[in-house]
XYZ file of C-alpha atoms in Angstrom:
659
model
C 0.008 -0.010 0.032
C 1.381 3.475 -0.795
C 2.947 5.186 2.103
C 3.201 8.950 2.158
C 5.970 10.572 4.111
C 6.309 13.988 5.685
C 9.509 15.875 5.172
C 8.751 19.575 5.369
C 10.715 21.663 7.884
C 11.819 18.590 9.909
C 14.328 18.912 12.734
C 17.532 16.955 12.507
C 18.082 13.834 14.669
C 20.633 15.767 16.705
C 18.158 18.617 17.329
C 15.429 16.184 18.539
C 17.897 14.451 20.902
C 19.163 17.783 22.185
C 15.585 18.859 22.854
C 14.973 15.614 24.728
C 18.150 16.110 26.750
C 17.192 19.640 27.721
C 13.746 18.516 28.808
C 15.329 15.864 31.049
C 17.687 18.421 32.555
C 14.718 20.501 33.676
C 12.783 17.579 34.968
C 13.349 16.329 38.493
C 10.990 13.356 38.282
C 13.049 11.474 35.708
C 16.614 10.668 36.753
C 19.068 9.955 34.001
C 19.245 6.222 33.188
C 22.516 4.328 33.384
C 24.715 4.996 30.355
C 22.893 8.277 29.602
C 20.538 6.644 27.049
C 17.177 8.449 26.707
C 15.656 6.233 24.143
C 13.335 3.292 24.871
C 12.358 0.880 22.098
C 9.390 -1.227 22.954
C 6.667 -3.282 21.134
C 3.122 -3.976 22.307
C 2.150 -7.556 21.673
C -0.922 -9.512 22.601
C -3.629 -11.749 21.306
C -6.203 -10.248 18.972
C -8.670 -7.813 20.623
C -6.827 -7.635 23.990
C -6.446 -3.877 23.693
C -3.060 -2.981 21.986
C -4.266 -0.112 19.830
C -6.595 1.245 22.502
C -3.651 1.315 24.933
C -1.645 3.395 22.500
C -4.639 5.922 22.279
C -4.402 6.320 26.091
C -0.569 6.704 25.897
C -1.008 9.517 23.301
C -3.494 11.360 25.524
C -1.290 11.030 28.591
C 1.816 12.159 26.734
C -0.116 15.148 25.169
C 0.693 14.138 21.635
C -2.455 16.045 20.480
C -3.803 19.440 21.505
C -6.360 19.530 24.238
C -9.119 20.573 21.908
C -8.076 18.379 18.966
C -10.645 15.989 17.570
C -8.953 12.497 17.422
C -10.676 9.286 16.377
C -10.424 6.223 18.611
C -7.905 3.673 17.659
C -5.871 6.375 15.857
C -3.092 3.863 14.947
C -5.587 1.865 12.843
C -5.363 4.310 9.919
C -6.572 1.745 7.400
C -10.271 1.651 6.593
C -10.395 -2.203 6.947
C -8.664 -2.027 10.296
C -11.259 0.442 11.607
C -14.140 -1.659 10.365
C -12.825 -4.904 11.707
C -11.328 -3.547 14.936
C -7.936 -5.319 14.303
C -4.432 -4.256 13.493
C -3.389 -5.636 10.087
C 0.050 -4.066 9.697
C 2.518 -3.066 12.344
C 2.999 0.649 12.871
C 5.449 2.843 14.691
C 4.958 5.913 16.805
C 6.990 7.927 19.315
C 5.987 9.701 22.410
C 8.056 11.941 24.695
C 7.697 11.737 28.426
C 9.864 13.712 30.806
C 12.593 13.933 28.185
C 12.667 10.338 27.241
C 11.880 9.280 23.691
C 9.767 6.121 23.706
C 9.467 4.396 20.353
C 6.412 2.118 20.376
C 5.550 -0.496 17.753
C 1.840 -1.583 17.536
C 1.898 -5.221 16.258
C -0.825 -7.331 14.518
C -2.712 -9.589 16.887
C -4.071 -12.137 14.442
C -2.185 -15.318 13.861
C -2.015 -14.819 10.142
C 0.357 -11.915 10.714
C 2.512 -13.540 13.360
C 5.711 -13.517 11.166
C 5.587 -9.756 11.087
C 5.451 -9.640 14.919
C 8.574 -11.855 15.081
C 10.542 -9.483 12.826
C 9.396 -6.450 14.719
C 10.748 -7.970 17.957
C 14.294 -7.819 16.557
C 14.053 -3.892 16.645
C 13.099 -3.558 20.179
C 14.590 -4.008 23.650
C 11.495 -5.192 25.452
C 7.731 -5.736 25.032
C 4.530 -4.802 26.650
C 2.626 -8.114 26.930
C -1.056 -7.381 27.173
C -3.296 -9.970 28.782
C -7.067 -9.758 29.020
C -8.058 -9.936 32.649
C -11.077 -12.065 31.707
C -9.718 -14.373 28.958
C -6.121 -14.700 30.270
C -3.356 -15.940 27.973
C -4.544 -17.049 24.567
C -2.755 -18.839 21.571
C -1.162 -15.621 20.120
C -0.123 -14.638 23.711
C 1.822 -17.845 23.882
C 3.499 -17.306 20.569
C 4.625 -13.765 21.026
C 5.828 -14.459 24.536
C 7.782 -17.424 23.316
C 9.505 -15.388 20.677
C 10.224 -12.559 23.130
C 11.732 -14.877 25.614
C 13.906 -16.462 22.909
C 15.288 -13.057 21.964
C 16.257 -12.447 25.598
C 13.662 -9.728 26.246
C 12.286 -9.221 29.702
C 8.604 -8.480 29.113
C 6.409 -6.012 31.107
C 3.040 -7.622 31.655
C 0.015 -5.290 31.427
C -3.167 -6.887 32.757
C -5.820 -5.062 30.791
C -9.647 -4.687 31.171
C -9.642 -5.148 34.920
C -12.840 -3.063 35.123
C -14.831 -5.447 33.072
C -17.552 -7.765 34.665
C -16.149 -11.115 35.581
C -12.588 -9.818 35.312
C -10.048 -11.874 37.312
C -6.802 -9.884 37.019
C -4.917 -11.940 39.564
C -6.068 -15.173 38.034
C -4.913 -13.997 34.639
C -1.599 -12.944 36.141
C -1.225 -16.409 37.719
C -1.905 -18.086 34.348
C 0.610 -15.758 32.634
C 3.273 -16.673 35.205
C 2.615 -20.333 34.607
C 3.031 -19.691 30.894
C 6.449 -17.997 31.495
C 7.648 -21.042 33.367
C 6.244 -23.439 30.747
C 8.071 -21.604 28.052
C 11.434 -21.793 29.875
C 11.806 -18.218 31.022
C 14.971 -17.459 32.970
C 14.749 -16.397 36.626
C 15.241 -12.780 35.540
C 12.542 -13.033 32.896
C 10.103 -14.696 35.253
C 10.507 -11.858 37.660
C 8.674 -9.528 35.324
C 7.172 -6.189 36.323
C 3.356 -6.018 36.327
C 0.878 -3.192 36.000
C -2.953 -3.338 35.861
C -5.444 -1.023 34.218
C -8.034 -0.235 31.628
C -6.698 0.963 28.299
C -10.164 2.125 27.309
C -10.602 4.221 30.421
C -7.045 5.511 30.178
C -5.475 4.438 33.476
C -2.665 2.090 34.435
C -1.636 1.500 38.131
C 0.670 -0.895 39.924
C -1.939 -2.069 42.512
C -5.548 -2.024 41.231
C -6.937 -2.499 44.809
C -5.139 0.406 46.399
C -4.096 2.956 43.794
C -6.484 5.500 42.294
C -7.762 4.487 38.918
C -6.377 7.451 36.979
C -3.409 8.391 34.830
C -0.707 6.613 32.977
C 2.337 7.588 35.046
C 2.823 4.083 36.381
C 3.221 2.683 32.818
C 5.694 5.440 31.713
C 7.774 5.034 34.962
C 7.792 1.213 34.451
C 8.941 1.529 30.833
C 11.664 3.980 31.666
C 12.944 2.016 34.660
C 12.594 -1.525 33.419
C 13.258 -1.309 29.683
C 17.057 -1.171 28.987
C 18.247 1.610 26.804
C 19.618 0.395 23.464
C 23.192 -0.656 23.535
C 24.996 2.168 21.820
C 28.441 2.123 20.091
C 28.651 5.426 18.218
C 32.370 4.940 17.336
C 31.774 1.715 15.320
C 31.006 1.880 11.549
C 27.256 2.160 10.715
C 25.181 -0.981 10.724
C 21.416 -1.748 10.632
C 19.156 -4.617 9.539
C 15.866 -4.146 7.640
C 12.940 -5.542 9.583
C 9.873 -3.963 7.839
C 9.162 -2.572 4.406
C 7.000 0.288 3.084
C 6.407 1.714 -0.410
C 6.080 5.162 -1.753
C 5.061 5.969 -5.326
C 7.514 8.798 -5.286
C 10.519 7.186 -3.456
C 10.173 3.540 -4.137
C 10.764 0.836 -1.520
C 11.554 2.021 1.972
C 13.344 -0.145 4.605
C 12.766 0.174 8.416
C 14.971 -1.143 11.213
C 16.916 -0.142 14.175
C 20.430 1.314 13.906
C 22.653 -1.167 15.736
C 25.959 0.688 15.575
C 27.465 3.965 14.546
C 26.094 6.953 12.753
C 24.765 7.505 9.217
C 24.126 10.832 7.487
C 21.763 11.346 4.507
C 23.671 10.812 1.249
C 26.502 8.809 2.847
C 27.628 5.647 1.116
C 26.529 2.266 2.314
C 26.584 -1.380 1.328
C 23.510 -3.546 1.090
C 24.242 -7.211 1.913
C 21.600 -9.812 1.081
C 21.614 -13.248 2.839
C 19.521 -16.359 2.824
C 19.109 -19.565 4.781
C 20.550 -22.712 3.160
C 20.273 -25.324 5.864
C 17.593 -26.769 8.083
C 19.216 -25.311 11.242
C 19.598 -21.795 12.267
C 23.266 -21.618 13.094
C 26.072 -19.509 11.597
C 26.856 -22.244 9.108
C 23.203 -22.372 7.765
C 23.098 -19.092 5.862
C 25.107 -17.523 3.127
C 25.577 -14.160 1.435
C 23.858 -13.886 -1.896
C 24.401 -10.298 -2.898
C 26.405 -7.103 -2.377
C 25.336 -3.723 -3.609
C 26.948 -0.306 -3.218
C 24.357 2.532 -2.744
C 23.719 5.783 -0.968
C 20.892 6.809 1.201
C 18.626 9.511 -0.338
C 16.229 10.054 2.557
C 16.231 9.267 6.267
C 13.143 9.425 8.535
C 12.362 8.901 12.166
C 8.903 8.838 13.752
C 7.738 11.599 16.062
C 4.284 11.137 17.328
C 2.396 9.605 14.409
C 4.341 11.395 11.624
C 7.588 10.487 9.977
C 10.018 13.395 9.927
C 13.061 13.610 7.641
C 16.389 13.986 9.442
C 19.946 14.592 8.360
C 21.603 12.008 10.620
C 20.618 8.867 12.490
C 22.646 7.081 15.190
C 22.742 3.755 17.139
C 19.460 3.209 19.010
C 17.213 5.036 16.532
C 14.381 3.223 14.679
C 14.675 4.643 11.184
C 13.139 4.534 7.678
C 15.766 4.683 5.029
C 15.492 5.208 1.305
C 18.254 4.414 -1.148
C 18.910 0.841 -2.394
C 16.112 0.104 -4.889
C 15.865 -3.582 -4.130
C 16.047 -3.420 -0.368
C 14.135 -6.263 1.317
C 13.550 -7.972 4.642
C 16.739 -9.129 6.507
C 19.141 -7.055 4.392
C 22.112 -5.655 6.308
C 22.885 -1.992 5.504
C 26.297 -0.944 6.706
C 29.282 1.386 6.106
C 31.666 0.412 3.273
C 34.512 -0.181 5.688
C 32.764 -3.240 7.033
C 33.266 -5.027 3.787
C 31.197 -8.185 3.260
C 30.218 -8.668 6.915
C 26.540 -9.450 7.439
C 23.904 -10.343 10.004
C 21.984 -13.634 9.938
C 18.749 -13.553 7.799
C 15.509 -12.804 9.401
C 12.738 -15.474 9.377
C 10.055 -14.882 6.719
C 6.953 -16.940 7.398
C 6.065 -19.564 4.704
C 2.587 -19.647 3.228
C 0.180 -22.326 4.399
C -2.937 -21.576 2.279
C -3.306 -20.984 -1.462
C -6.107 -20.006 -3.842
C -6.441 -19.082 -7.508
C -7.095 -15.435 -8.533
C -8.889 -15.600 -11.847
C -10.300 -13.160 -14.376
C -14.010 -12.662 -13.980
C -15.529 -14.703 -16.758
C -19.200 -14.297 -15.745
C -21.850 -12.461 -17.773
C -21.561 -9.359 -15.417
C -17.817 -8.976 -16.020
C -16.852 -5.273 -16.453
C -20.181 -3.934 -15.259
C -19.185 -3.053 -11.714
C -15.331 -2.892 -11.767
C -12.781 -0.909 -13.784
C -9.763 -3.345 -13.559
C -10.800 -6.633 -14.982
C -7.836 -8.029 -17.006
C -5.185 -10.511 -15.862
C -2.442 -7.890 -16.487
C -4.134 -5.520 -14.050
C -4.478 -8.276 -11.433
C -0.777 -9.266 -11.826
C 0.272 -5.577 -11.533
C -1.696 -5.185 -8.289
C -0.219 -8.421 -6.835
C 3.291 -7.296 -7.775
C 2.699 -4.004 -5.884
C 1.493 -5.974 -2.827
C 4.635 -8.134 -2.921
C 6.793 -5.107 -2.490
C 5.839 -4.825 1.224
C 3.907 -8.091 1.890
C 6.791 -10.530 2.108
C 4.634 -13.446 3.178
C 2.731 -13.390 -0.127
C 3.676 -15.740 -2.991
C 2.403 -15.322 -6.578
C 2.951 -18.107 -9.022
C 2.334 -18.173 -12.786
C 0.476 -21.556 -13.295
C 0.447 -21.300 -17.178
C -3.218 -20.388 -17.329
C -4.313 -17.497 -19.488
C -7.022 -16.502 -16.987
C -5.357 -16.476 -13.625
C -2.451 -16.932 -11.127
C -1.952 -18.934 -7.956
C -1.546 -16.821 -4.788
C -0.296 -18.215 -1.497
C -0.448 -16.639 1.967
C -0.451 -17.250 5.774
C -4.182 -17.970 6.041
C -7.691 -17.156 5.036
C -7.642 -13.713 6.701
C -4.296 -12.854 5.050
C -5.723 -13.486 1.579
C -9.167 -12.186 2.396
C -7.843 -8.818 3.424
C -5.869 -8.588 0.098
C -8.975 -9.430 -1.918
C -11.007 -6.926 0.003
C -8.525 -4.203 -0.603
C -8.429 -5.035 -4.319
C -12.176 -4.865 -4.810
C -12.337 -1.543 -2.882
C -9.802 -0.253 -5.291
C -12.116 -0.927 -8.244
C -10.994 -4.402 -9.261
C -13.126 -7.388 -9.904
C -12.004 -10.977 -9.900
C -12.946 -14.535 -9.213
C -11.225 -16.556 -6.492
C -11.285 -20.227 -5.662
C -11.712 -22.024 -2.379
C -8.601 -21.846 -0.130
C -6.520 -25.014 -0.135
C -3.731 -25.876 2.296
C -0.094 -26.127 1.157
C 1.282 -29.595 1.942
C 4.816 -30.833 2.350
C 6.728 -34.167 2.472
C 9.163 -35.278 5.041
C 12.501 -37.008 4.368
C 10.735 -40.360 4.313
C 8.212 -39.135 1.696
C 5.271 -38.915 4.121
C 2.586 -36.294 3.402
C 2.422 -33.439 5.964
C -0.101 -30.662 6.307
C -0.339 -27.449 8.427
C -1.743 -27.897 11.923
C -3.396 -25.335 14.200
C -3.596 -24.890 17.985
C -7.082 -23.845 18.750
C -8.707 -22.517 21.929
C -12.490 -22.260 22.245
C -14.495 -20.650 24.992
C -18.131 -21.856 24.695
C -21.257 -22.027 26.892
C -21.589 -25.419 28.567
C -24.799 -26.285 26.838
C -23.140 -26.088 23.318
C -19.887 -27.938 24.046
C -21.228 -31.239 22.736
C -22.111 -29.866 19.391
C -18.711 -28.145 19.039
C -16.707 -31.277 20.046
C -18.775 -33.446 17.639
C -18.296 -31.069 14.642
C -14.563 -30.650 15.218
C -14.016 -34.446 15.705
C -15.504 -34.859 12.237
C -12.963 -32.317 10.992
C -10.125 -34.372 12.512
C -9.741 -32.229 15.585
C -8.024 -33.739 18.644
C -9.059 -32.496 22.089
C -5.902 -31.811 24.146
C -7.402 -29.973 27.106
C -10.697 -29.081 28.653
C -11.526 -27.115 31.795
C -14.207 -24.890 33.276
C -13.436 -21.218 32.475
C -16.119 -19.892 34.920
C -19.366 -18.133 34.371
C -20.868 -21.155 32.667
C -18.138 -21.271 30.054
C -15.973 -24.234 29.052
C -12.514 -23.822 27.488
C -11.637 -26.467 24.843
C -7.988 -26.840 23.638
C -7.544 -28.727 20.364
C -4.997 -29.574 17.759
C -6.609 -29.573 14.323
C -5.487 -29.503 10.675
C -5.899 -26.080 8.959
C -8.288 -27.799 6.570
C -10.603 -28.612 9.412
C -11.069 -24.920 10.236
C -11.670 -23.787 6.662
C -15.490 -23.228 6.404
C -16.158 -23.931 10.138
C -16.240 -20.470 11.660
C -19.778 -19.604 10.461
C -21.024 -23.016 11.532
C -19.417 -22.473 14.876
C -21.223 -19.181 15.355
C -24.469 -20.848 14.499
C -23.959 -23.819 16.812
C -23.120 -21.525 19.755
C -25.791 -18.931 19.018
C -23.042 -16.420 18.574
C -21.732 -16.792 22.137
C -18.639 -18.843 21.477
C -15.150 -17.433 21.012
C -12.702 -19.276 18.889
C -9.004 -18.464 18.186
C -6.253 -20.514 16.498
C -2.495 -20.273 15.695
C -0.373 -22.177 13.108
C 1.981 -24.398 15.083
C 3.754 -26.365 12.297
C 3.288 -29.291 10.008
C 1.943 -32.759 11.034
C 0.986 -36.012 9.412
C -1.872 -35.848 6.902
C -5.067 -36.571 8.907
C -7.176 -38.056 6.164
C -10.436 -36.804 4.623
C -12.176 -33.883 6.284
C -15.864 -33.116 5.960
C -16.235 -29.722 4.517
C -19.930 -29.036 3.826
C -22.864 -31.328 4.181
C -25.247 -29.285 2.059
C -25.428 -28.643 -1.691
C -26.078 -25.528 -3.747
C -29.197 -24.037 -5.383
C -27.915 -23.145 -8.859
C -29.629 -20.879 -11.297
C -30.244 -22.373 -14.729
C -31.481 -19.127 -16.297
C -30.245 -15.578 -16.595
C -32.434 -12.549 -15.713
C -33.904 -10.919 -12.616
C -34.975 -12.916 -9.540
C -38.650 -12.722 -8.819
C -40.423 -12.951 -5.524
C -42.789 -15.495 -6.980
C -39.918 -17.937 -7.790
C -37.915 -17.242 -4.596
C -41.041 -17.814 -2.364
C -41.248 -21.370 -3.517
C -37.447 -21.934 -3.516
C -37.099 -20.884 0.100
C -38.699 -24.170 1.108
C -35.738 -25.934 -0.516
C -32.992 -24.261 1.416
C -31.515 -20.883 2.404
C -31.550 -18.090 -0.159
C -28.624 -15.777 -0.956
C -30.534 -13.371 -3.260
C -33.511 -11.038 -2.926
C -36.250 -10.240 -5.466
C -35.071 -7.974 -8.274
C -31.438 -9.076 -7.871
C -29.851 -9.926 -11.205
C -28.761 -13.580 -11.658
C -27.206 -15.602 -14.412
C -26.821 -19.280 -15.387
C -24.413 -20.995 -13.102
C -24.720 -18.518 -10.228
C -25.473 -19.959 -6.840
C -28.614 -18.417 -5.425
C -28.869 -20.356 -2.136
C -27.834 -23.359 -0.019
C -29.743 -26.544 -0.592
C -31.151 -28.323 2.408
C -29.726 -31.597 1.134
C -26.192 -32.781 0.288
C -26.675 -32.681 -3.549
C -26.873 -29.689 -5.808
C -30.203 -28.576 -7.217
C -30.764 -26.582 -10.467
C -33.594 -24.034 -10.266
C -35.134 -21.076 -12.041
C -35.218 -18.032 -9.763
C -36.499 -15.872 -12.596
C -39.802 -17.690 -13.059
C -42.773 -15.352 -12.981
C -46.484 -16.123 -12.390
C -48.533 -16.724 -15.513
C -51.483 -14.261 -15.871
C -54.944 -15.554 -16.628
C -58.605 -14.964 -15.983
C -58.864 -17.800 -13.504
C -58.948 -16.722 -9.903
C -57.975 -19.333 -7.344
C -59.428 -19.374 -3.805
C -55.863 -19.499 -2.365
C -54.677 -16.422 -4.306
C -54.579 -14.128 -1.310
C -52.672 -16.528 0.923
C -49.197 -15.174 1.694
C -46.695 -17.730 3.068
C -44.148 -15.006 3.856
C -40.748 -14.261 2.485
C -37.694 -15.002 4.582
C -34.732 -12.543 4.749
C -31.976 -13.941 2.493
C -28.429 -14.614 3.886
C -26.062 -11.966 2.554
C -22.514 -13.377 2.815
C -19.387 -11.301 3.348
C -16.331 -12.033 1.303
C -14.762 -14.154 4.186
C -18.028 -16.052 4.643
C -18.238 -16.820 0.954
C -14.587 -18.078 0.818
C -15.326 -20.415 3.721
C -18.653 -21.677 2.288
C -17.741 -22.499 -1.345
C -16.850 -26.072 -2.477
C -13.960 -27.123 -4.623
C -15.847 -26.623 -7.892
C -17.138 -23.157 -6.945
C -15.792 -19.565 -7.070
C -16.427 -16.314 -5.368
C -17.012 -13.369 -7.670
C -15.717 -10.248 -5.965
C -16.539 -6.845 -7.373
C -16.511 -3.311 -5.926
C -20.270 -3.494 -5.194
C -21.104 -7.234 -4.925
C -19.923 -10.656 -3.612
C -21.462 -13.506 -5.498
C -20.982 -17.275 -5.453
C -20.944 -19.250 -8.758
C -19.909 -22.545 -10.216
C -16.534 -22.602 -11.905
C -18.352 -24.048 -14.993
C -21.409 -21.972 -15.647
C -23.235 -24.149 -18.287
C -25.280 -26.872 -16.730
C -24.820 -29.267 -19.629
C -21.042 -28.820 -19.458
C -21.033 -29.518 -15.753
C -22.985 -32.755 -16.370
C -20.597 -33.751 -19.167
C -17.522 -33.211 -16.888
C -19.129 -35.113 -14.006
C -19.867 -38.013 -16.324
C -16.338 -38.136 -17.592
C -14.913 -37.915 -14.057
C -17.143 -40.841 -12.990
C -15.959 -42.864 -15.944
C -12.289 -42.174 -15.081
C -13.014 -43.249 -11.511
C -14.521 -46.573 -12.566
C -11.409 -47.351 -14.634
């Protein structure tokens, strides 16, 4: 996504640091830290919806980043339209606040498991993390993952128990579970002796003791960060070196690399060397990676973050988190360093491998080009190439088809967000059902991606959930009473088993269940998985749906269209109540005549049709169906529109099966 930078009348890095130093000199409440470092680099990590972005809102207000009378939207860090609609962070973002002369660089990280690889790379830029834990839910799958990575990097997290003001909140119980998780993950004695604060990010207060301290202000959080987070290790006399951890794109400047300066100083326009590396072995030791490229370049722009804006500076130094423009092919894991370092390099950063793939196809339906502007394969490819500039977990393969490409990503949400962005940009395309990417081990055994899943469900619905997941090859690994009539189920299940299940789960639990999952690696192939036990209602005519036809069709299943909606042959207009597909005519109208029946005035009632979102449609479709996504509509259709052609292909497939 295009990133616009601010560069007008920006202070130099030295000026900003001097301003910070003078502020500290005049402040008696903030003693100088050991070593004189006045920079703190910290990331906020948590499970999805535990309050990371809301906490940053409160930090901004407490640090007076905005004017007192300035109108500021909630979740100000979620500057993407999709992020605001869904209430989740999709891409990590940086901000900086100043408190008593200290510059605190904060990174807001994604909470969904599909973006966990980005969290891991961000952790390499910071010196500690704020680990948010919901006082009601306690540690969840993503909490476990981000904590494991933080401990492995040697960070000593600060635990923030959030939402302590909510009903049924159990802050001390959540803290006990978090401590148990630290021990389970092999934390050292120093890491297990972590600092703790409690509060409500939504209400804007953080305290050390929720039972005694007044519930107001964020001073306890700022003091904890300054006192407990070590300043970055600074060696200003060494030659410049940094490693790229995040990418951005500007239509004016090209690719932009972000990372923390590890050593030395670098001025705008100075020479540098870009060293590219890659992993070549199964291990992750010094002998398992190699240098694959050296490039001489110069930096053309340097940026640091102040508040929410990026400001251009003339010089950066060790400890700063910077955005650098210069090498045109800069990518994740590249080492940027002074020429006198020669061919030295840092080990590559891990880039998450895709687990789910689907086909992005040109819209071949009768409505192609009526609702979208970009409809050709060339336009689709160009958009995917732009996405790859900053979305390193995305893979695009040319499969030799003239109508589409294969796109792989970290999960349904990862690809669903991309499709939603494309259709909002005016594109229309067809996409296939998500399929998992398999591997084979050294012995040739088939492996598939596995998920760790945690489900909180009311007790009366646990039987239905366990039964459905067992059919999808889920293995129950833990079960305990979560309190308030809820049961927590812990399962290990193949990724295939979760595709298409989330909507069914909401129906089975009457919308009261909470399910979260995380990719944990590859495991043996689990066999066939039941995907959908109901067929489709397929239109065999093109035209406009009529209330007369739909009124009789609703007895056969659940409708997806309303009267006056345009339909075409091969379009799916509903879900059949039985396992097989049913061809129907939703455009049929009532014949006019002079015969008046006694039952003419009887109205059986018309049910509200189910309007599926893009994610719901992707989960629902079968292997021989497609989702047609346009700027204004989401339709479901058969891959082969003509009914006779589908029958012919089914007959040929049956003949091949018999032989």
